[in-house]
PDB file of C-alpha atoms and ligand atoms in Angstrom:
ATOM      1  CA  MET A   1      29.359 122.519  71.210  1.00 75.00           C
ATOM      2  CA  ASN A   2      26.759 122.221  68.539  1.00 90.00           C
ATOM      3  CA  LEU A   3      23.750 124.446  69.186  1.00 93.00           C
ATOM      4  CA  GLU A   4      21.463 122.593  66.883  1.00 96.00           C
ATOM      5  CA  VAL A   5      22.036 119.334  68.788  1.00 97.00           C
ATOM      6  CA  ILE A   6      21.643 121.149  72.158  1.00 98.00           C
ATOM      7  CA  LYS A   7      18.342 122.459  70.861  1.00 97.00           C
ATOM      8  CA  ARG A   8      17.245 118.997  69.950  1.00 98.00           C
ATOM      9  CA  ALA A   9      18.183 117.708  73.340  1.00 98.00           C
ATOM     10  CA  ALA A  10      16.286 120.548  75.073  1.00 98.00           C
ATOM     11  CA  LYS A  11      13.085 119.631  73.118  1.00 98.00           C
ATOM     12  CA  VAL A  12      13.434 116.032  74.276  1.00 98.00           C
ATOM     13  CA  ILE A  13      13.836 117.087  77.926  1.00 98.00           C
ATOM     14  CA  LYS A  14      10.964 119.508  77.669  1.00 97.00           C
ATOM     15  CA  GLY A  15       8.721 116.565  76.457  1.00 96.00           C
ATOM     16  CA  GLY A  16       9.860 114.239  79.284  1.00 97.00           C
ATOM     17  CA  LYS A  17       7.644 113.522  82.232  1.00 98.00           C
ATOM     18  CA  PHE A  18      10.101 111.624  84.245  1.00 98.00           C
ATOM     19  CA  VAL A  19      13.768 112.718  83.564  1.00 98.00           C
ATOM     20  CA  VAL A  20      16.617 110.933  85.284  1.00 98.00           C
ATOM     21  CA  ALA A  21      20.354 111.550  85.043  1.00 98.00           C
ATOM     22  CA  LEU A  22      23.312 109.154  85.431  1.00 98.00           C
ATOM     23  CA  THR A  23      26.557 111.002  86.100  1.00 98.00           C
ATOM     24  CA  GLY A  24      30.201 109.903  86.197  1.00 97.00           C
ATOM     25  CA  ALA A  25      33.617 111.186  87.000  1.00 96.00           C
ATOM     26  CA  GLY A  26      33.613 113.368  83.876  1.00 96.00           C
ATOM     27  CA  ILE A  27      31.111 115.853  85.527  1.00 98.00           C
ATOM     28  CA  SER A  28      33.589 116.651  88.203  1.00 97.00           C
ATOM     29  CA  VAL A  29      36.692 117.041  86.051  1.00 96.00           C
ATOM     30  CA  GLU A  30      35.938 120.823  85.715  1.00 97.00           C
ATOM     31  CA  SER A  31      35.864 120.778  89.563  1.00 97.00           C
ATOM     32  CA  GLY A  32      39.511 119.674  89.423  1.00 95.00           C
ATOM     33  CA  ILE A  33      38.942 116.001  90.213  1.00 95.00           C
ATOM     34  CA  PRO A  34      40.587 113.778  87.640  1.00 92.00           C
ATOM     35  CA  ALA A  35      38.485 110.995  86.034  1.00 91.00           C
ATOM     36  CA  PHE A  36      39.788 107.444  85.465  1.00 85.00           C
ATOM     37  CA  ARG A  37      39.797 107.771  81.727  1.00 77.00           C
ATOM     38  CA  GLY A  38      40.435 111.010  79.656  1.00 64.00           C
ATOM     39  CA  SER A  39      42.310 113.620  81.520  1.00 56.00           C
ATOM     40  CA  GLN A  40      44.922 112.044  83.755  1.00 63.00           C
ATOM     41  CA  GLY A  41      47.270 113.129  86.422  1.00 72.00           C
ATOM     42  CA  LEU A  42      46.544 111.146  89.606  1.00 81.00           C
ATOM     43  CA  TRP A  43      45.712 107.992  87.702  1.00 84.00           C
ATOM     44  CA  ASP A  44      49.050 107.983  85.790  1.00 83.00           C
ATOM     45  CA  ARG A  45      50.657 107.124  89.118  1.00 86.00           C
ATOM     46  CA  TYR A  46      47.934 104.991  90.580  1.00 89.00           C
ATOM     47  CA  ASP A  47      46.299 102.380  88.442  1.00 89.00           C
ATOM     48  CA  PRO A  48      42.724 102.598  89.624  1.00 86.00           C
ATOM     49  CA  PHE A  49      42.007  98.919  88.912  1.00 85.00           C
ATOM     50  CA  GLU A  50      44.876  97.989  91.184  1.00 89.00           C
ATOM     51  CA  TYR A  51      44.529 100.689  93.899  1.00 91.00           C
ATOM     52  CA  ALA A  52      40.807 100.854  93.986  1.00 92.00           C
ATOM     53  CA  HIS A  53      40.380  97.039  94.320  1.00 95.00           C
ATOM     54  CA  ILE A  54      39.158  95.824  97.709  1.00 96.00           C
ATOM     55  CA  SER A  55      41.813  93.048  97.828  1.00 96.00           C
ATOM     56  CA  SER A  56      44.574  95.632  97.487  1.00 96.00           C
ATOM     57  CA  PHE A  57      43.022  97.577 100.407  1.00 96.00           C
ATOM     58  CA  TYR A  58      43.278  94.540 102.691  1.00 96.00           C
ATOM     59  CA  ARG A  59      46.539  93.341 101.359  1.00 96.00           C
ATOM     60  CA  ASN A  60      48.368  96.627 101.468  1.00 95.00           C
ATOM     61  CA  PRO A  61      46.337  99.426 103.241  1.00 96.00           C
ATOM     62  CA  GLU A  62      49.429 101.644 103.434  1.00 95.00           C
ATOM     63  CA  LYS A  63      49.799 101.684  99.663  1.00 95.00           C
ATOM     64  CA  VAL A  64      46.083 102.298  98.957  1.00 96.00           C
ATOM     65  CA  TRP A  65      45.912 105.071 101.689  1.00 97.00           C
ATOM     66  CA  ASN A  66      48.733 106.883  99.793  1.00 94.00           C
ATOM     67  CA  MET A  67      46.305 107.150  96.834  1.00 94.00           C
ATOM     68  CA  LEU A  68      43.306 107.878  99.101  1.00 96.00           C
ATOM     69  CA  ARG A  69      45.259 110.728 100.838  1.00 95.00           C
ATOM     70  CA  GLU A  70      45.817 112.481  97.524  1.00 93.00           C
ATOM     71  CA  LEU A  71      42.326 111.968  96.408  1.00 93.00           C
ATOM     72  CA  TYR A  72      40.864 113.307  99.619  1.00 95.00           C
ATOM     73  CA  ASP A  73      43.143 116.402  99.423  1.00 94.00           C
ATOM     74  CA  ILE A  74      41.755 117.064  95.917  1.00 94.00           C
ATOM     75  CA  CYS A  75      38.023 116.287  96.726  1.00 95.00           C
ATOM     76  CA  LEU A  76      37.976 118.170 100.067  1.00 94.00           C
ATOM     77  CA  ARG A  77      39.165 121.287  98.163  1.00 95.00           C
ATOM     78  CA  ALA A  78      36.855 120.895  95.150  1.00 97.00           C
ATOM     79  CA  GLU A  79      33.772 123.031  94.613  1.00 98.00           C
ATOM     80  CA  PRO A  80      30.708 122.208  92.385  1.00 98.00           C
ATOM     81  CA  ASN A  81      30.968 123.480  88.800  1.00 98.00           C
ATOM     82  CA  PRO A  82      28.243 124.963  86.507  1.00 98.00           C
ATOM     83  CA  ALA A  83      27.288 121.388  85.471  1.00 98.00           C
ATOM     84  CA  HIS A  84      26.348 120.369  88.983  1.00 98.00           C
ATOM     85  CA  TYR A  85      24.443 123.726  89.550  1.00 98.00           C
ATOM     86  CA  ALA A  86      22.548 123.241  86.205  1.00 98.00           C
ATOM     87  CA  LEU A  87      21.294 119.796  87.282  1.00 98.00           C
ATOM     88  CA  ALA A  88      20.230 121.136  90.699  1.00 98.00           C
ATOM     89  CA  LYS A  89      18.317 123.925  88.815  1.00 98.00           C
ATOM     90  CA  LEU A  90      16.574 121.282  86.587  1.00 98.00           C
ATOM     91  CA  GLU A  91      15.452 119.402  89.638  1.00 98.00           C
ATOM     92  CA  GLU A  92      14.239 122.521  91.366  1.00 98.00           C
ATOM     93  CA  ALA A  93      12.047 123.267  88.265  1.00 97.00           C
ATOM     94  CA  GLY A  94      10.405 119.902  88.845  1.00 98.00           C
ATOM     95  CA  ILE A  95      11.787 118.474  85.699  1.00 98.00           C
ATOM     96  CA  LEU A  96      14.743 116.292  86.827  1.00 98.00           C
ATOM     97  CA  LYS A  97      13.432 113.559  89.173  1.00 98.00           C
ATOM     98  CA  ALA A  98      16.762 112.174  90.393  1.00 98.00           C
ATOM     99  CA  ILE A  99      20.419 111.818  89.812  1.00 98.00           C
ATOM    100  CA  ILE A 100      22.103 108.468  89.984  1.00 98.00           C
ATOM    101  CA  THR A 101      25.748 109.294  90.450  1.00 98.00           C
ATOM    102  CA  GLN A 102      28.865 107.033  90.318  1.00 97.00           C
ATOM    103  CA  ASN A 103      30.867 109.830  91.977  1.00 97.00           C
ATOM    104  CA  VAL A 104      31.918 109.775  95.584  1.00 97.00           C
ATOM    105  CA  ASP A 105      32.729 113.408  95.956  1.00 97.00           C
ATOM    106  CA  GLY A 106      29.370 114.777  97.224  1.00 97.00           C
ATOM    107  CA  LEU A 107      29.440 117.711  94.730  1.00 98.00           C
ATOM    108  CA  HIS A 108      25.821 117.204  93.485  1.00 98.00           C
ATOM    109  CA  GLN A 109      24.417 117.643  97.003  1.00 98.00           C
ATOM    110  CA  ARG A 110      26.661 120.628  97.651  1.00 98.00           C
ATOM    111  CA  ALA A 111      25.279 122.266  94.463  1.00 98.00           C
ATOM    112  CA  GLY A 112      21.828 121.830  95.893  1.00 98.00           C
ATOM    113  CA  SER A 113      20.543 118.562  94.299  1.00 98.00           C
ATOM    114  CA  LYS A 114      18.179 116.698  96.710  1.00 98.00           C
ATOM    115  CA  GLU A 115      17.392 113.385  95.093  1.00 98.00           C
ATOM    116  CA  VAL A 116      20.865 111.912  94.601  1.00 98.00           C
ATOM    117  CA  ILE A 117      21.468 108.186  94.612  1.00 98.00           C
ATOM    118  CA  GLU A 118      25.143 107.449  95.330  1.00 98.00           C
ATOM    119  CA  PHE A 119      25.687 104.255  93.499  1.00 97.00           C
ATOM    120  CA  HIS A 120      29.326 103.870  94.691  1.00 97.00           C
ATOM    121  CA  GLY A 121      28.929 105.443  98.134  1.00 97.00           C
ATOM    122  CA  ASN A 122      30.479 108.585  99.482  1.00 96.00           C
ATOM    123  CA  GLY A 123      33.962 109.314 100.774  1.00 96.00           C
ATOM    124  CA  GLU A 124      32.736 111.733 103.454  1.00 96.00           C
ATOM    125  CA  THR A 125      32.259 108.902 105.951  1.00 97.00           C
ATOM    126  CA  LEU A 126      34.493 105.926 106.960  1.00 98.00           C
ATOM    127  CA  ALA A 127      33.846 102.787 108.751  1.00 97.00           C
ATOM    128  CA  CYS A 128      36.047 100.533 110.977  1.00 98.00           C
ATOM    129  CA  VAL A 129      36.375  97.268 109.080  1.00 97.00           C
ATOM    130  CA  ASP A 130      36.199  95.385 112.434  1.00 97.00           C
ATOM    131  CA  CYS A 131      33.676  97.024 114.841  1.00 98.00           C
ATOM    132  CA  LYS A 132      31.879  98.971 112.012  1.00 97.00           C
ATOM    133  CA  GLN A 133      32.001 102.258 114.031  1.00 98.00           C
ATOM    134  CA  LYS A 134      31.486 105.237 111.604  1.00 98.00           C
ATOM    135  CA  PHE A 135      33.729 108.413 111.353  1.00 97.00           C
ATOM    136  CA  ARG A 136      33.742 111.511 109.322  1.00 97.00           C
ATOM    137  CA  ILE A 137      36.743 112.344 107.309  1.00 96.00           C
ATOM    138  CA  THR A 138      37.100 115.666 109.006  1.00 93.00           C
ATOM    139  CA  GLU A 139      37.595 113.980 112.414  1.00 93.00           C
ATOM    140  CA  VAL A 140      40.095 111.432 111.260  1.00 95.00           C
ATOM    141  CA  ASP A 141      43.888 112.011 111.060  1.00 93.00           C
ATOM    142  CA  TYR A 142      44.655 110.290 107.768  1.00 94.00           C
ATOM    143  CA  ARG A 143      47.487 112.479 106.714  1.00 91.00           C
ATOM    144  CA  ASN A 144      50.443 110.883 108.531  1.00 91.00           C
ATOM    145  CA  SER A 145      49.482 107.239 108.660  1.00 93.00           C
ATOM    146  CA  VAL A 146      46.764 104.776 107.869  1.00 96.00           C
ATOM    147  CA  PRO A 147      43.840 105.843 110.020  1.00 97.00           C
ATOM    148  CA  ARG A 148      42.637 103.289 112.614  1.00 96.00           C
ATOM    149  CA  CYS A 149      39.725 103.008 114.882  1.00 97.00           C
ATOM    150  CA  SER A 150      40.125 102.937 118.831  1.00 95.00           C
ATOM    151  CA  CYS A 151      39.612  99.119 118.527  1.00 97.00           C
ATOM    152  CA  GLY A 152      42.699  98.990 116.266  1.00 96.00           C
ATOM    153  CA  GLY A 153      40.702  98.190 113.069  1.00 96.00           C
ATOM    154  CA  LEU A 154      41.501  99.699 109.753  1.00 97.00           C
ATOM    155  CA  LEU A 155      39.304 102.613 108.575  1.00 97.00           C
ATOM    156  CA  LYS A 156      37.946 102.313 105.112  1.00 98.00           C
ATOM    157  CA  PRO A 157      36.021 105.048 103.214  1.00 98.00           C
ATOM    158  CA  ASP A 158      32.318 104.337 102.668  1.00 97.00           C
ATOM    159  CA  ILE A 159      33.007 103.989  98.920  1.00 97.00           C
ATOM    160  CA  VAL A 160      32.536 100.900  96.776  1.00 97.00           C
ATOM    161  CA  PHE A 161      35.801  99.493  95.756  1.00 96.00           C
ATOM    162  CA  PHE A 162      36.182  97.267  92.614  1.00 94.00           C
ATOM    163  CA  GLY A 163      35.276  93.765  93.829  1.00 95.00           C
ATOM    164  CA  GLU A 164      32.639  94.994  96.262  1.00 96.00           C
ATOM    165  CA  MET A 165      28.854  94.828  96.011  1.00 95.00           C
ATOM    166  CA  ILE A 166      26.798  97.894  95.188  1.00 96.00           C
ATOM    167  CA  PRO A 167      24.672  98.895  98.329  1.00 95.00           C
ATOM    168  CA  HIS A 168      21.445  97.134  97.963  1.00 96.00           C
ATOM    169  CA  VAL A 169      19.163 100.120  98.434  1.00 97.00           C
ATOM    170  CA  ALA A 170      21.109 102.204  95.978  1.00 97.00           C
ATOM    171  CA  LEU A 171      20.923  99.510  93.369  1.00 98.00           C
ATOM    172  CA  GLU A 172      17.221  98.824  93.773  1.00 98.00           C
ATOM    173  CA  ARG A 173      16.315 102.386  93.703  1.00 98.00           C
ATOM    174  CA  SER A 174      18.466 103.091  90.654  1.00 98.00           C
ATOM    175  CA  VAL A 175      16.906 100.242  88.798  1.00 98.00           C
ATOM    176  CA  GLU A 176      13.452 101.462  89.718  1.00 98.00           C
ATOM    177  CA  LEU A 177      14.203 105.097  88.641  1.00 98.00           C
ATOM    178  CA  THR A 178      15.835 103.922  85.370  1.00 98.00           C
ATOM    179  CA  LYS A 179      12.753 101.826  84.494  1.00 98.00           C
ATOM    180  CA  LYS A 180      10.426 104.651  85.281  1.00 98.00           C
ATOM    181  CA  SER A 181      12.287 107.223  83.269  1.00 98.00           C
ATOM    182  CA  ASP A 182      11.146 108.486  79.811  1.00 98.00           C
ATOM    183  CA  VAL A 183      14.266 110.633  79.378  1.00 98.00           C
ATOM    184  CA  PHE A 184      17.655 109.364  80.602  1.00 98.00           C
ATOM    185  CA  LEU A 185      20.628 111.716  80.643  1.00 98.00           C
ATOM    186  CA  VAL A 186      24.047 110.187  80.583  1.00 98.00           C
ATOM    187  CA  ILE A 187      26.752 112.694  81.676  1.00 98.00           C
ATOM    188  CA  GLY A 188      30.548 112.296  81.871  1.00 97.00           C
ATOM    189  CA  THR A 189      30.725 108.643  82.212  1.00 97.00           C
ATOM    190  CA  SER A 190      32.533 106.043  80.102  1.00 94.00           C
ATOM    191  CA  ALA A 191      29.854 103.634  81.013  1.00 93.00           C
ATOM    192  CA  GLN A 192      32.458 100.910  81.350  1.00 90.00           C
ATOM    193  CA  VAL A 193      32.141 100.184  85.113  1.00 89.00           C
ATOM    194  CA  TYR A 194      29.409  97.772  85.705  1.00 90.00           C
ATOM    195  CA  PRO A 195      26.571  97.514  86.861  1.00 95.00           C
ATOM    196  CA  ALA A 196      26.160 101.289  86.513  1.00 95.00           C
ATOM    197  CA  GLY A 197      27.175 101.169  82.848  1.00 95.00           C
ATOM    198  CA  GLY A 198      24.188  98.940  82.230  1.00 97.00           C
ATOM    199  CA  LEU A 199      21.583 101.399  83.400  1.00 98.00           C
ATOM    200  CA  PRO A 200      21.440 103.449  80.128  1.00 98.00           C
ATOM    201  CA  VAL A 201      20.902 100.101  78.199  1.00 98.00           C
ATOM    202  CA  MET A 202      18.055  99.290  80.677  1.00 98.00           C
ATOM    203  CA  ALA A 203      16.576 102.741  80.204  1.00 98.00           C
ATOM    204  CA  LYS A 204      16.703 102.333  76.427  1.00 98.00           C
ATOM    205  CA  GLU A 205      15.120  98.922  76.477  1.00 97.00           C
ATOM    206  CA  ARG A 206      12.208 100.454  78.481  1.00 97.00           C
ATOM    207  CA  GLY A 207      11.588 102.951  75.866  1.00 97.00           C
ATOM    208  CA  SER A 208      13.528 105.993  77.444  1.00 98.00           C
ATOM    209  CA  ILE A 209      15.082 108.557  75.149  1.00 98.00           C
ATOM    210  CA  VAL A 210      18.913 108.637  75.934  1.00 98.00           C
ATOM    211  CA  VAL A 211      20.724 111.940  75.849  1.00 98.00           C
ATOM    212  CA  GLU A 212      24.506 111.663  76.313  1.00 98.00           C
ATOM    213  CA  ILE A 213      26.941 114.385  77.074  1.00 98.00           C
ATOM    214  CA  ASN A 214      30.702 113.603  76.904  1.00 97.00           C
ATOM    215  CA  LEU A 215      33.882 114.996  75.498  1.00 95.00           C
ATOM    216  CA  GLU A 216      34.195 111.943  73.322  1.00 94.00           C
ATOM    217  CA  PRO A 217      32.059 109.094  72.105  1.00 96.00           C
ATOM    218  CA  THR A 218      31.681 106.052  74.426  1.00 96.00           C
ATOM    219  CA  PRO A 219      30.497 102.459  73.755  1.00 96.00           C
ATOM    220  CA  LEU A 220      26.928 103.806  74.248  1.00 97.00           C
ATOM    221  CA  THR A 221      27.115 106.535  71.655  1.00 98.00           C
ATOM    222  CA  ASN A 222      26.424 104.427  68.560  1.00 97.00           C
ATOM    223  CA  THR A 223      24.290 101.856  70.299  1.00 96.00           C
ATOM    224  CA  VAL A 224      21.806 103.291  72.756  1.00 97.00           C
ATOM    225  CA  THR A 225      22.222 107.063  72.622  1.00 98.00           C
ATOM    226  CA  ASP A 226      19.573 109.047  70.771  1.00 98.00           C
ATOM    227  CA  VAL A 227      21.078 112.492  71.031  1.00 98.00           C
ATOM    228  CA  PHE A 228      24.904 112.848  71.657  1.00 98.00           C
ATOM    229  CA  ILE A 229      26.168 116.243  72.660  1.00 98.00           C
ATOM    230  CA  SER A 230      29.922 116.489  72.384  1.00 97.00           C
ATOM    231  CA  GLY A 231      31.470 118.918  74.863  1.00 97.00           C
ATOM    232  CA  LYS A 232      32.361 119.835  78.343  1.00 97.00           C
ATOM    233  CA  ALA A 233      29.597 119.115  80.913  1.00 98.00           C
ATOM    234  CA  GLY A 234      30.294 122.519  82.590  1.00 98.00           C
ATOM    235  CA  GLU A 235      29.677 124.316  79.229  1.00 98.00           C
ATOM    236  CA  VAL A 236      26.957 122.190  77.709  1.00 98.00           C
ATOM    237  CA  LEU A 237      24.618 121.776  80.688  1.00 98.00           C
ATOM    238  CA  PRO A 238      24.102 125.440  81.638  1.00 98.00           C
ATOM    239  CA  LYS A 239      23.262 126.129  77.909  1.00 98.00           C
ATOM    240  CA  LEU A 240      21.009 123.049  77.653  1.00 98.00           C
ATOM    241  CA  ILE A 241      19.156 123.741  80.917  1.00 98.00           C
ATOM    242  CA  SER A 242      18.554 127.409  80.118  1.00 97.00           C
ATOM    243  CA  LEU A 243      17.024 126.374  76.781  1.00 97.00           C
ATOM    244  CA  VAL A 244      14.721 123.923  78.629  1.00 98.00           C
ATOM    245  CA  LEU A 245      13.669 126.515  81.196  1.00 97.00           C
ATOM    246  CA  ASP A 246      13.283 129.438  78.788  1.00 90.00           C
ATOM    247  CA  ASN A 247       9.920 129.598  77.208  1.00 68.00           C
TER     248      ASN A 247
HETATM  249  P1  NAD B 301      35.549 107.376  83.797  1.00 67.03           P
HETATM  250  O1  NAD B 301      36.727 108.062  84.296  1.00 67.03           O
HETATM  251  O2  NAD B 301      35.618 105.930  83.319  1.00 67.03           O
HETATM  252  O3  NAD B 301      35.078 108.163  82.482  1.00 67.03           O
HETATM  253  C1  NAD B 301      34.960 109.608  82.554  1.00 67.03           C
HETATM  254  C2  NAD B 301      34.226 110.030  81.280  1.00 67.03           C
HETATM  255  O4  NAD B 301      34.066 111.412  81.362  1.00 67.03           O
HETATM  256  C3  NAD B 301      35.021 109.788  80.037  1.00 67.03           C
HETATM  257  O5  NAD B 301      34.124 109.169  79.078  1.00 67.03           O
HETATM  258  C4  NAD B 301      35.450 111.144  79.592  1.00 67.03           C
HETATM  259  O6  NAD B 301      35.491 111.264  78.165  1.00 67.03           O
HETATM  260  C5  NAD B 301      34.436 112.027  80.128  1.00 67.03           C
HETATM  261  N1  NAD B 301      34.761 113.448  80.465  1.00 67.03           N
HETATM  262  C6  NAD B 301      35.948 113.895  81.004  1.00 67.03           C
HETATM  263  N2  NAD B 301      35.844 115.213  81.167  1.00 67.03           N
HETATM  264  C7  NAD B 301      34.564 115.586  80.823  1.00 67.03           C
HETATM  265  C8  NAD B 301      33.953 116.830  80.915  1.00 67.03           C
HETATM  266  N3  NAD B 301      34.559 117.969  81.305  1.00 67.03           N
HETATM  267  N4  NAD B 301      32.591 116.846  80.454  1.00 67.03           N
HETATM  268  C9  NAD B 301      32.048 115.778  80.041  1.00 67.03           C
HETATM  269  N5  NAD B 301      32.627 114.578  79.977  1.00 67.03           N
HETATM  270  C10 NAD B 301      33.950 114.481  80.392  1.00 67.03           C
HETATM  271  O7  NAD B 301      34.468 107.616  84.850  1.00 67.03           O
HETATM  272  P2  NAD B 301      33.176 106.756  85.197  1.00 67.03           P
HETATM  273  O8  NAD B 301      32.452 106.308  84.082  1.00 67.03           O
HETATM  274  O9  NAD B 301      32.447 107.587  86.193  1.00 67.03           O
HETATM  275  O10 NAD B 301      33.797 105.469  85.970  1.00 67.03           O
HETATM  276  C11 NAD B 301      34.845 105.699  86.838  1.00 67.03           C
HETATM  277  C12 NAD B 301      34.554 105.143  88.331  1.00 67.03           C
HETATM  278  O11 NAD B 301      35.435 105.899  89.053  1.00 67.03           O
HETATM  279  C13 NAD B 301      33.212 105.588  88.787  1.00 67.03           C
HETATM  280  O12 NAD B 301      32.779 104.408  89.491  1.00 67.03           O
HETATM  281  C14 NAD B 301      33.412 106.644  89.831  1.00 67.03           C
HETATM  282  O13 NAD B 301      32.767 106.300  90.987  1.00 67.03           O
HETATM  283  C15 NAD B 301      34.910 106.617  90.096  1.00 67.03           C
HETATM  284  N6  NAD B 301      35.446 107.960  90.253  1.00 67.03           N
HETATM  285  C16 NAD B 301      34.863 108.949  90.894  1.00 67.03           C
HETATM  286  C17 NAD B 301      35.356 110.199  90.941  1.00 67.03           C
HETATM  287  C18 NAD B 301      34.634 111.298  91.675  1.00 67.03           C
HETATM  288  O14 NAD B 301      33.915 110.955  92.685  1.00 67.03           O
HETATM  289  N7  NAD B 301      34.639 112.519  91.225  1.00 67.03           N
HETATM  290  C19 NAD B 301      36.563 110.499  90.253  1.00 67.03           C
HETATM  291  C20 NAD B 301      37.280 109.395  89.536  1.00 67.03           C
HETATM  292  C21 NAD B 301      36.710 108.114  89.515  1.00 67.03           C
HETATM  293 ZN1   ZN B 302      36.678  99.617 115.419  1.00 67.03          ZN
END
């Protein structure tokens, strides 16, 4: 964690009039939820591009629900970490206008963030693929078998699988916020899943200053990023936000 770089980023954020953040799986790693890339565990056993593809879900729901079962067990136990709380504080101070998150774990809202666009949906609810009836994960018995609706239809979490469309409203709102931003924070995302990965590029093209926080460089770092802070989101963000809020 380089203090000089963090100070530079704090100055940029202080000068911003419309700050927007894009977050990815990396921000929840310190809450114990493994990301696709980087730290592994779960994804050594389940190739996300196979298991998180919509065609796999319909072809072999038992197999995909084995992965979902483990993921739910981890996510339902997880708590927000200092990175989530720091962003909530920045919003409360009126500086951060919105978070566009690729995560489906609900941790930003649990940390107190209000304006959260869930680009890839949220695992908290499920829908019957046949009659579309909605269920909450807490009222579904998914532990012993593939959960089904009373009509017999499969239950699918309200998350966007690979091969599915981004919910229309989330996509439109994200593009609108991105274009409006003058400072764009990119936190814990490899920016390799599209179209979310294209948002920092769009922000940059519209004249936004891009501040990136990640453990390691990404394809954005040498192309669109203006200030790159290398480190753990849970350590960098509290420090950065306290510098922004201290006068
Ligand atoms: P990714 O797994 O592709 O990349 C994670 C990035 O975070 C990497 O660049 C890694 O270097 C970085 N990282 C890891 N630990 C970090 C830390 N402590 N601090 C800062 N950076 C850290 O994640 P992605 O770009 O979000 O794309 C994966 C897709 O998978 C997304 O669509 C997301 O919806 C989904 N996903 C979600 C969750 C979740 O909801 N928590 C978890 C796994 C995957
Ligand atoms: Zn049904």
